[in-house]
Amino acid sequence: VKQEETEQREEKLARLKARVQELRRQRDELRAKVDLQQKGQLGKAGVVSDAAQPSAQAVLEWKIKSVKAMLQVFYLTGISGKLTKQGVCFCISTAYEGTYLDSYYLDLLTKPEVRIHRHSVPTFIPLEQIAKKHLETDIRRFLSVLADHLNAYVGRRHQADQLQEHFSDQIEGTLQRNSLCNLLVFNYNLSSRSKTFPFNARLLYGDLCCSLPTEVTVSCT
Amino acid sequence: MENSIFEAYEDEIQSLEEEIKLLAEKYEDSQQESTFFSDEEILMSIKSFQREFWGESKGYESPSDLKALLETLETDLSFLMKFTGIRFTSHSKKTVEKTRNGTVRKHRLSGKCHSLSFQLEFQLLEMQNKDSVSTVITDLSIVMESGEDSDVSKFVSSTEEHRSLLTFFRSLSSYAEWYEHRRCTFLHFK
C-alpha cells in the first residue's frame, strides 16, 4: 500500500510539472505575440506582419465588436437602450461626477400607445407622476425628468456613502437617512485644542432633482 | 512537506492561467483597436462569407447569425442616434493598462449633438467587482465648436475639472435642443 501511495504521489507530481511547463510555454508564446503586436503598432520596419488577408468572418466579427463598442459609449451619455419586439427598452445610467453608479431599466410598449411594461426604478421615485405628465406627449422629456430624479437620488446617496466612509472617525454612530436620501441626520465631533465638541447636523434636500441640500441645521449638543 | 510542493505547483498553475487570460484579452483588444475596415470591405465580407459557408462549415456561427446580429446592432445604434440627437462621427479606443484590478482605456470620440459639434478625449477605468463592473472617468478633455461663448467655456472647464462626462452629455443635449429652437425661431423672423 505504501508503494502504491508513493507511486500515486509521483504520478501527480509529474502531471503538475507537465501542466506548469505547458502553461509556461503558452504564456511565453502569448507574451511574444503581444510584444510583436506592440512593435507593429509603432510602425517599425522589418517586423513581419501578423496575419495574412483576414477572413470574411473575422471582418464581420470586427465590425460587430465595433458597433457594440459604440453602443457602450451611449451608456456613458446617460440614455442607451435597444429596440424590442413590442417597443423599446431604455437604460438610464447615473453618475456622480466621474463615477458611474446604478443604471435603471424601462421596458416600454409603443402600441397602441406608449406605456411602461416593466421597470427597475425604485418605488420612492415618483415614476407614475412623471409618466402621467410626460410619457404620452414627449418621451424624451419623460426620460429627461426621470433621469434628473434618478441622478439626483444616486448623487445624494453616493455623497452620504462617501461621507460615512471617509469621515468615519469623526462621525458618531451611523448616518441616519431615508430611502430617498433627501434627509440626512448625523452626529459628529470636532476637536480643537485637545477638546472635542459634539455637533449634530441635519440636511434637508428639498429639491428632489438636486443633489445639494436646501436646508441645513447644525447644533452643538 | 510534500504537500507544499503540490501547493507551490498549483499556485503557479493558477497564476499562469490568470496571466494567460490577461494576455489573450490584451492581444484581442489590441487587434480590435488597431484594425479598421471600411463599409465596402464589410459589405464584401458579408457576401463572401455566405459563399464560403456553402463550401465548408467553418466555426459555429452561421453567416445568417452574424449578419442578423450585425443588422440588429446597427438598427439599435441608428435608433439611439436619432432618438437622442447625438451622432458619433468617430470613435477610437486604446487599452492603456490591463491588470487583475482593472482596465484603463483611452477614448477619442467626436460627434454632433443636433447641430453642435464636440470632440472628447477621456480615460476610463473599469474594475470588475463581485457581480458588477464599476466605471470611473479618470481624465476628461472637451473641445466644443462654440467654445468662444463664455458660458460654454465655463461649463466645459467645470465639467473637465470634475470629470463629469455624464453631466456633459445631459447638459449638451438640452442646450443643443434649445439652441435649435432659438435658431428656428430666429430664422422664422428673418
mmCIF file of C-alpha atoms in Angstrom, chain A:
data_model
loop_
_atom_site.group_PDB
_atom_site.id
_atom_site.type_symbol
_atom_site.label_atom_id
_atom_site.label_comp_id
_atom_site.label_asym_id
_atom_site.label_seq_id
_atom_site.Cartn_x
_atom_site.Cartn_y
_atom_site.Cartn_z
ATOM 1 C CA VAL A 1 0.000 0.000 0.000
ATOM 2 C CA LYS A 2 2.815 2.346 0.859
ATOM 3 C CA GLN A 3 4.313 1.538 -2.532
ATOM 4 C CA GLU A 4 1.032 2.462 -4.250
ATOM 5 C CA GLU A 5 0.816 5.746 -2.358
ATOM 6 C CA THR A 6 4.327 6.751 -3.351
ATOM 7 C CA GLU A 7 3.615 5.844 -6.964
ATOM 8 C CA GLN A 8 0.420 7.917 -6.950
ATOM 9 C CA ARG A 9 2.256 10.864 -5.487
ATOM 10 C CA GLU A 10 4.962 10.673 -8.096
ATOM 11 C CA GLU A 11 2.349 10.460 -10.847
ATOM 12 C CA LYS A 12 0.562 13.516 -9.542
ATOM 13 C CA LEU A 13 3.825 15.415 -9.276
ATOM 14 C CA ALA A 14 4.731 14.514 -12.832
ATOM 15 C CA ARG A 15 1.328 15.680 -14.096
ATOM 16 C CA LEU A 16 1.573 19.004 -12.260
ATOM 17 C CA LYS A 17 5.083 19.560 -13.578
ATOM 18 C CA ALA A 18 3.954 18.865 -17.134
ATOM 19 C CA ARG A 19 0.999 21.223 -16.769
ATOM 20 C CA VAL A 20 3.212 24.009 -15.452
ATOM 21 C CA GLN A 21 5.607 23.570 -18.349
ATOM 22 C CA GLU A 22 2.784 23.626 -20.885
ATOM 23 C CA LEU A 23 1.270 26.759 -19.339
ATOM 24 C CA ARG A 24 4.673 28.462 -19.234
ATOM 25 C CA ARG A 25 5.107 27.704 -22.912
ATOM 26 C CA GLN A 26 1.660 29.141 -23.721
ATOM 27 C CA ARG A 27 2.343 32.196 -21.638
ATOM 28 C CA ASP A 28 5.695 32.866 -23.291
ATOM 29 C CA GLU A 29 4.120 32.413 -26.720
ATOM 30 C CA LEU A 30 1.403 34.945 -25.915
ATOM 31 C CA ARG A 31 3.915 37.379 -24.472
ATOM 32 C CA ALA A 32 5.930 37.230 -27.677
ATOM 33 C CA LYS A 33 2.763 37.723 -29.731
ATOM 34 C CA VAL A 34 1.748 40.778 -27.713
ATOM 35 C CA ASP A 35 5.263 42.256 -27.908
ATOM 36 C CA LEU A 36 5.278 41.808 -31.677
ATOM 37 C CA GLN A 37 1.903 43.468 -31.845
ATOM 38 C CA GLN A 38 3.158 46.480 -29.858
ATOM 39 C CA LYS A 39 6.175 46.832 -32.128
ATOM 40 C CA GLY A 40 3.976 46.529 -35.215
ATOM 41 C CA GLN A 41 1.841 49.357 -33.993
ATOM 42 C CA LEU A 42 4.817 51.671 -33.709
ATOM 43 C CA GLY A 43 5.223 51.173 -37.434
ATOM 44 C CA LYS A 44 8.787 49.968 -37.295
ATOM 45 C CA ALA A 45 10.105 48.445 -40.497
ATOM 46 C CA GLY A 46 11.331 44.894 -40.630
ATOM 47 C CA VAL A 47 8.573 43.469 -38.449
ATOM 48 C CA VAL A 48 6.734 40.596 -40.081
ATOM 49 C CA SER A 49 3.050 41.374 -40.178
ATOM 50 C CA ASP A 50 0.939 39.004 -38.168
ATOM 51 C CA ALA A 51 -1.966 37.917 -40.306
ATOM 52 C CA ALA A 52 -2.477 37.206 -43.923
ATOM 53 C CA GLN A 53 -5.640 38.561 -45.560
ATOM 54 C CA PRO A 54 -8.251 38.429 -42.758
ATOM 55 C CA SER A 55 -11.158 36.089 -43.370
ATOM 56 C CA ALA A 56 -14.626 37.446 -44.086
ATOM 57 C CA GLN A 57 -15.784 36.080 -40.751
ATOM 58 C CA ALA A 58 -13.008 37.987 -38.970
ATOM 59 C CA VAL A 59 -14.020 41.197 -40.704
ATOM 60 C CA LEU A 60 -17.646 40.751 -39.674
ATOM 61 C CA GLU A 61 -16.680 39.930 -36.129
ATOM 62 C CA TRP A 62 -14.540 43.076 -36.063
ATOM 63 C CA LYS A 63 -17.468 45.163 -37.241
ATOM 64 C CA ILE A 64 -19.794 43.614 -34.672
ATOM 65 C CA LYS A 65 -17.350 44.379 -31.862
ATOM 66 C CA SER A 66 -17.010 47.891 -33.209
ATOM 67 C CA VAL A 67 -20.751 48.558 -33.208
ATOM 68 C CA LYS A 68 -21.076 47.035 -29.742
ATOM 69 C CA ALA A 69 -18.377 49.441 -28.524
ATOM 70 C CA MET A 70 -20.334 52.359 -29.967
ATOM 71 C CA LEU A 71 -23.466 51.182 -28.168
ATOM 72 C CA GLN A 72 -21.483 51.037 -24.949
ATOM 73 C CA VAL A 73 -20.460 54.651 -25.424
ATOM 74 C CA PHE A 74 -24.135 55.557 -25.373
ATOM 75 C CA TYR A 75 -24.236 54.112 -21.885
ATOM 76 C CA LEU A 76 -21.812 56.885 -20.903
ATOM 77 C CA THR A 77 -24.187 59.550 -22.237
ATOM 78 C CA GLY A 78 -26.972 58.610 -19.858
ATOM 79 C CA ILE A 79 -29.537 57.193 -22.261
ATOM 80 C CA SER A 80 -28.997 53.930 -24.061
ATOM 81 C CA GLY A 81 -31.206 51.032 -24.964
ATOM 82 C CA LYS A 82 -32.375 48.663 -27.616
ATOM 83 C CA LEU A 83 -35.429 48.025 -29.705
ATOM 84 C CA THR A 84 -37.684 45.159 -28.683
ATOM 85 C CA LYS A 85 -40.490 43.329 -30.480
ATOM 86 C CA GLN A 86 -43.156 45.386 -28.749
ATOM 87 C CA GLY A 87 -41.316 48.648 -28.287
ATOM 88 C CA VAL A 88 -38.065 49.747 -26.768
ATOM 89 C CA CYS A 89 -36.114 49.051 -23.604
ATOM 90 C CA PHE A 90 -34.299 52.106 -22.315
ATOM 91 C CA CYS A 91 -31.416 52.126 -19.879
ATOM 92 C CA ILE A 92 -30.869 55.260 -17.825
ATOM 93 C CA SER A 93 -27.351 55.454 -16.423
ATOM 94 C CA THR A 94 -26.470 57.630 -13.474
ATOM 95 C CA ALA A 95 -23.229 59.095 -12.280
ATOM 96 C CA TYR A 96 -21.810 61.396 -9.651
ATOM 97 C CA GLU A 97 -19.069 63.476 -11.264
ATOM 98 C CA GLY A 98 -16.776 60.902 -12.857
ATOM 99 C CA THR A 99 -18.104 57.811 -11.138
ATOM 100 C CA TYR A 100 -20.850 55.896 -12.874
ATOM 101 C CA LEU A 101 -23.335 54.423 -10.456
ATOM 102 C CA ASP A 102 -26.572 52.458 -10.840
ATOM 103 C CA SER A 103 -28.455 52.010 -14.096
ATOM 104 C CA TYR A 104 -32.198 51.703 -14.342
ATOM 105 C CA TYR A 105 -34.265 49.923 -16.958
ATOM 106 C CA LEU A 106 -37.554 50.913 -18.546
ATOM 107 C CA ASP A 107 -39.224 48.461 -20.835
ATOM 108 C CA LEU A 108 -41.720 50.458 -22.901
ATOM 109 C CA LEU A 109 -44.527 49.278 -25.132
ATOM 110 C CA THR A 110 -45.305 51.568 -28.026
ATOM 111 C CA LYS A 111 -48.589 50.222 -29.382
ATOM 112 C CA PRO A 112 -51.436 51.187 -29.104
ATOM 113 C CA GLU A 113 -49.950 53.970 -27.011
ATOM 114 C CA VAL A 114 -46.731 54.384 -25.093
ATOM 115 C CA ARG A 115 -46.822 52.750 -21.698
ATOM 116 C CA ILE A 116 -44.428 51.180 -19.230
ATOM 117 C CA HIS A 117 -44.307 47.407 -19.333
ATOM 118 C CA ARG A 118 -41.589 46.753 -16.754
ATOM 119 C CA HIS A 119 -39.015 48.835 -14.939
ATOM 120 C CA SER A 120 -36.370 48.759 -12.255
ATOM 121 C CA VAL A 121 -36.992 52.235 -10.856
ATOM 122 C CA PRO A 122 -37.198 52.254 -7.033
ATOM 123 C CA THR A 123 -40.628 52.887 -5.511
ATOM 124 C CA PHE A 124 -39.696 56.145 -3.794
ATOM 125 C CA ILE A 125 -39.080 57.820 -7.172
ATOM 126 C CA PRO A 126 -42.381 59.364 -8.385
ATOM 127 C CA LEU A 127 -42.370 57.420 -11.669
ATOM 128 C CA GLU A 128 -46.158 57.344 -12.120
ATOM 129 C CA GLN A 129 -46.423 61.082 -11.606
ATOM 130 C CA ILE A 130 -43.704 61.782 -14.153
ATOM 131 C CA ALA A 131 -45.163 59.275 -16.616
ATOM 132 C CA LYS A 132 -48.657 60.741 -16.283
ATOM 133 C CA LYS A 133 -47.307 64.189 -17.071
ATOM 134 C CA HIS A 134 -44.913 63.454 -19.931
ATOM 135 C CA LEU A 135 -44.934 59.897 -21.247
ATOM 136 C CA GLU A 136 -47.610 60.215 -23.872
ATOM 137 C CA THR A 137 -46.750 63.700 -25.051
ATOM 138 C CA ASP A 138 -42.953 63.731 -25.080
ATOM 139 C CA ILE A 139 -40.908 60.586 -24.373
ATOM 140 C CA ARG A 140 -37.640 62.495 -24.420
ATOM 141 C CA ARG A 141 -38.878 64.905 -21.784
ATOM 142 C CA PHE A 142 -40.212 61.997 -19.721
ATOM 143 C CA LEU A 143 -36.806 60.301 -19.783
ATOM 144 C CA SER A 144 -35.013 63.552 -19.064
ATOM 145 C CA VAL A 145 -37.145 64.356 -15.992
ATOM 146 C CA LEU A 146 -36.871 60.785 -14.751
ATOM 147 C CA ALA A 147 -33.100 60.898 -15.266
ATOM 148 C CA ASP A 148 -32.961 64.141 -13.242
ATOM 149 C CA HIS A 149 -34.695 62.424 -10.308
ATOM 150 C CA LEU A 150 -32.576 59.282 -10.560
ATOM 151 C CA ASN A 151 -29.264 61.091 -10.906
ATOM 152 C CA ALA A 152 -30.070 63.385 -8.002
ATOM 153 C CA TYR A 153 -31.097 60.450 -5.790
ATOM 154 C CA VAL A 154 -27.994 58.458 -6.678
ATOM 155 C CA GLY A 155 -25.815 61.560 -6.183
ATOM 156 C CA ARG A 156 -27.217 62.147 -2.698
ATOM 157 C CA ARG A 157 -26.806 58.505 -1.787
ATOM 158 C CA HIS A 158 -23.248 58.413 -3.083
ATOM 159 C CA GLN A 159 -22.288 61.529 -1.139
ATOM 160 C CA ALA A 160 -23.774 60.062 2.044
ATOM 161 C CA ASP A 161 -21.844 56.815 1.470
ATOM 162 C CA GLN A 162 -18.623 58.735 0.858
ATOM 163 C CA LEU A 163 -19.193 60.837 3.980
ATOM 164 C CA GLN A 164 -19.702 57.696 6.062
ATOM 165 C CA GLU A 165 -16.615 56.072 4.542
ATOM 166 C CA HIS A 166 -14.138 58.944 4.665
ATOM 167 C CA PHE A 167 -15.118 60.620 7.913
ATOM 168 C CA SER A 168 -15.930 57.554 9.978
ATOM 169 C CA ASP A 169 -13.560 58.627 12.741
ATOM 170 C CA GLN A 170 -15.390 61.931 13.230
ATOM 171 C CA ILE A 171 -18.912 60.639 12.917
ATOM 172 C CA GLU A 172 -20.641 59.246 15.998
ATOM 173 C CA GLY A 173 -22.574 56.125 15.172
ATOM 174 C CA THR A 174 -24.127 55.880 11.733
ATOM 175 C CA LEU A 175 -25.641 58.357 9.322
ATOM 176 C CA GLN A 176 -29.407 58.355 9.528
ATOM 177 C CA ARG A 177 -31.107 58.681 6.193
ATOM 178 C CA ASN A 178 -34.374 57.871 4.476
ATOM 179 C CA SER A 179 -34.615 55.715 1.367
ATOM 180 C CA LEU A 180 -34.818 58.743 -0.913
ATOM 181 C CA CYS A 181 -31.662 60.083 0.786
ATOM 182 C CA ASN A 182 -33.145 63.561 0.978
ATOM 183 C CA LEU A 183 -32.960 63.747 4.730
ATOM 184 C CA LEU A 184 -29.671 63.179 6.449
ATOM 185 C CA VAL A 185 -29.045 63.390 10.187
ATOM 186 C CA PHE A 186 -25.789 62.626 11.935
ATOM 187 C CA ASN A 187 -23.696 63.432 14.983
ATOM 188 C CA TYR A 188 -20.057 64.319 14.642
ATOM 189 C CA ASN A 189 -17.163 65.583 16.681
ATOM 190 C CA LEU A 190 -14.789 68.428 16.042
ATOM 191 C CA SER A 191 -11.583 68.679 18.010
ATOM 192 C CA SER A 192 -9.852 71.920 18.837
ATOM 193 C CA ARG A 193 -7.018 72.396 21.301
ATOM 194 C CA SER A 194 -7.461 68.898 22.790
ATOM 195 C CA LYS A 195 -11.173 69.459 23.438
ATOM 196 C CA THR A 196 -13.817 67.706 21.395
ATOM 197 C CA PHE A 197 -17.128 69.315 20.632
ATOM 198 C CA PRO A 198 -20.125 67.224 19.729
ATOM 199 C CA PHE A 199 -22.296 68.511 16.881
ATOM 200 C CA ASN A 200 -25.477 67.426 15.249
ATOM 201 C CA ALA A 201 -26.216 68.136 11.607
ATOM 202 C CA ARG A 202 -29.487 67.854 9.763
ATOM 203 C CA LEU A 203 -29.510 68.166 5.980
ATOM 204 C CA LEU A 204 -32.737 68.508 4.063
ATOM 205 C CA TYR A 205 -32.741 68.204 0.281
ATOM 206 C CA GLY A 206 -35.949 69.968 -0.681
ATOM 207 C CA ASP A 207 -35.456 69.693 -4.421
ATOM 208 C CA LEU A 208 -35.685 66.063 -5.484
ATOM 209 C CA CYS A 209 -33.863 66.844 -8.703
ATOM 210 C CA CYS A 210 -30.923 68.314 -6.890
ATOM 211 C CA SER A 211 -28.086 66.600 -5.040
ATOM 212 C CA LEU A 212 -27.326 69.594 -2.815
ATOM 213 C CA PRO A 213 -29.242 70.359 0.382
ATOM 214 C CA THR A 214 -31.739 73.212 0.576
ATOM 215 C CA GLU A 215 -31.776 73.466 4.338
ATOM 216 C CA VAL A 216 -29.023 72.699 6.828
ATOM 217 C CA THR A 217 -29.293 72.829 10.611
ATOM 218 C CA VAL A 218 -26.179 72.460 12.735
ATOM 219 C CA SER A 219 -26.401 72.438 16.507
ATOM 220 C CA CYS A 220 -23.944 71.878 19.311
ATOM 221 C CA THR A 221 -25.229 69.125 21.548
#
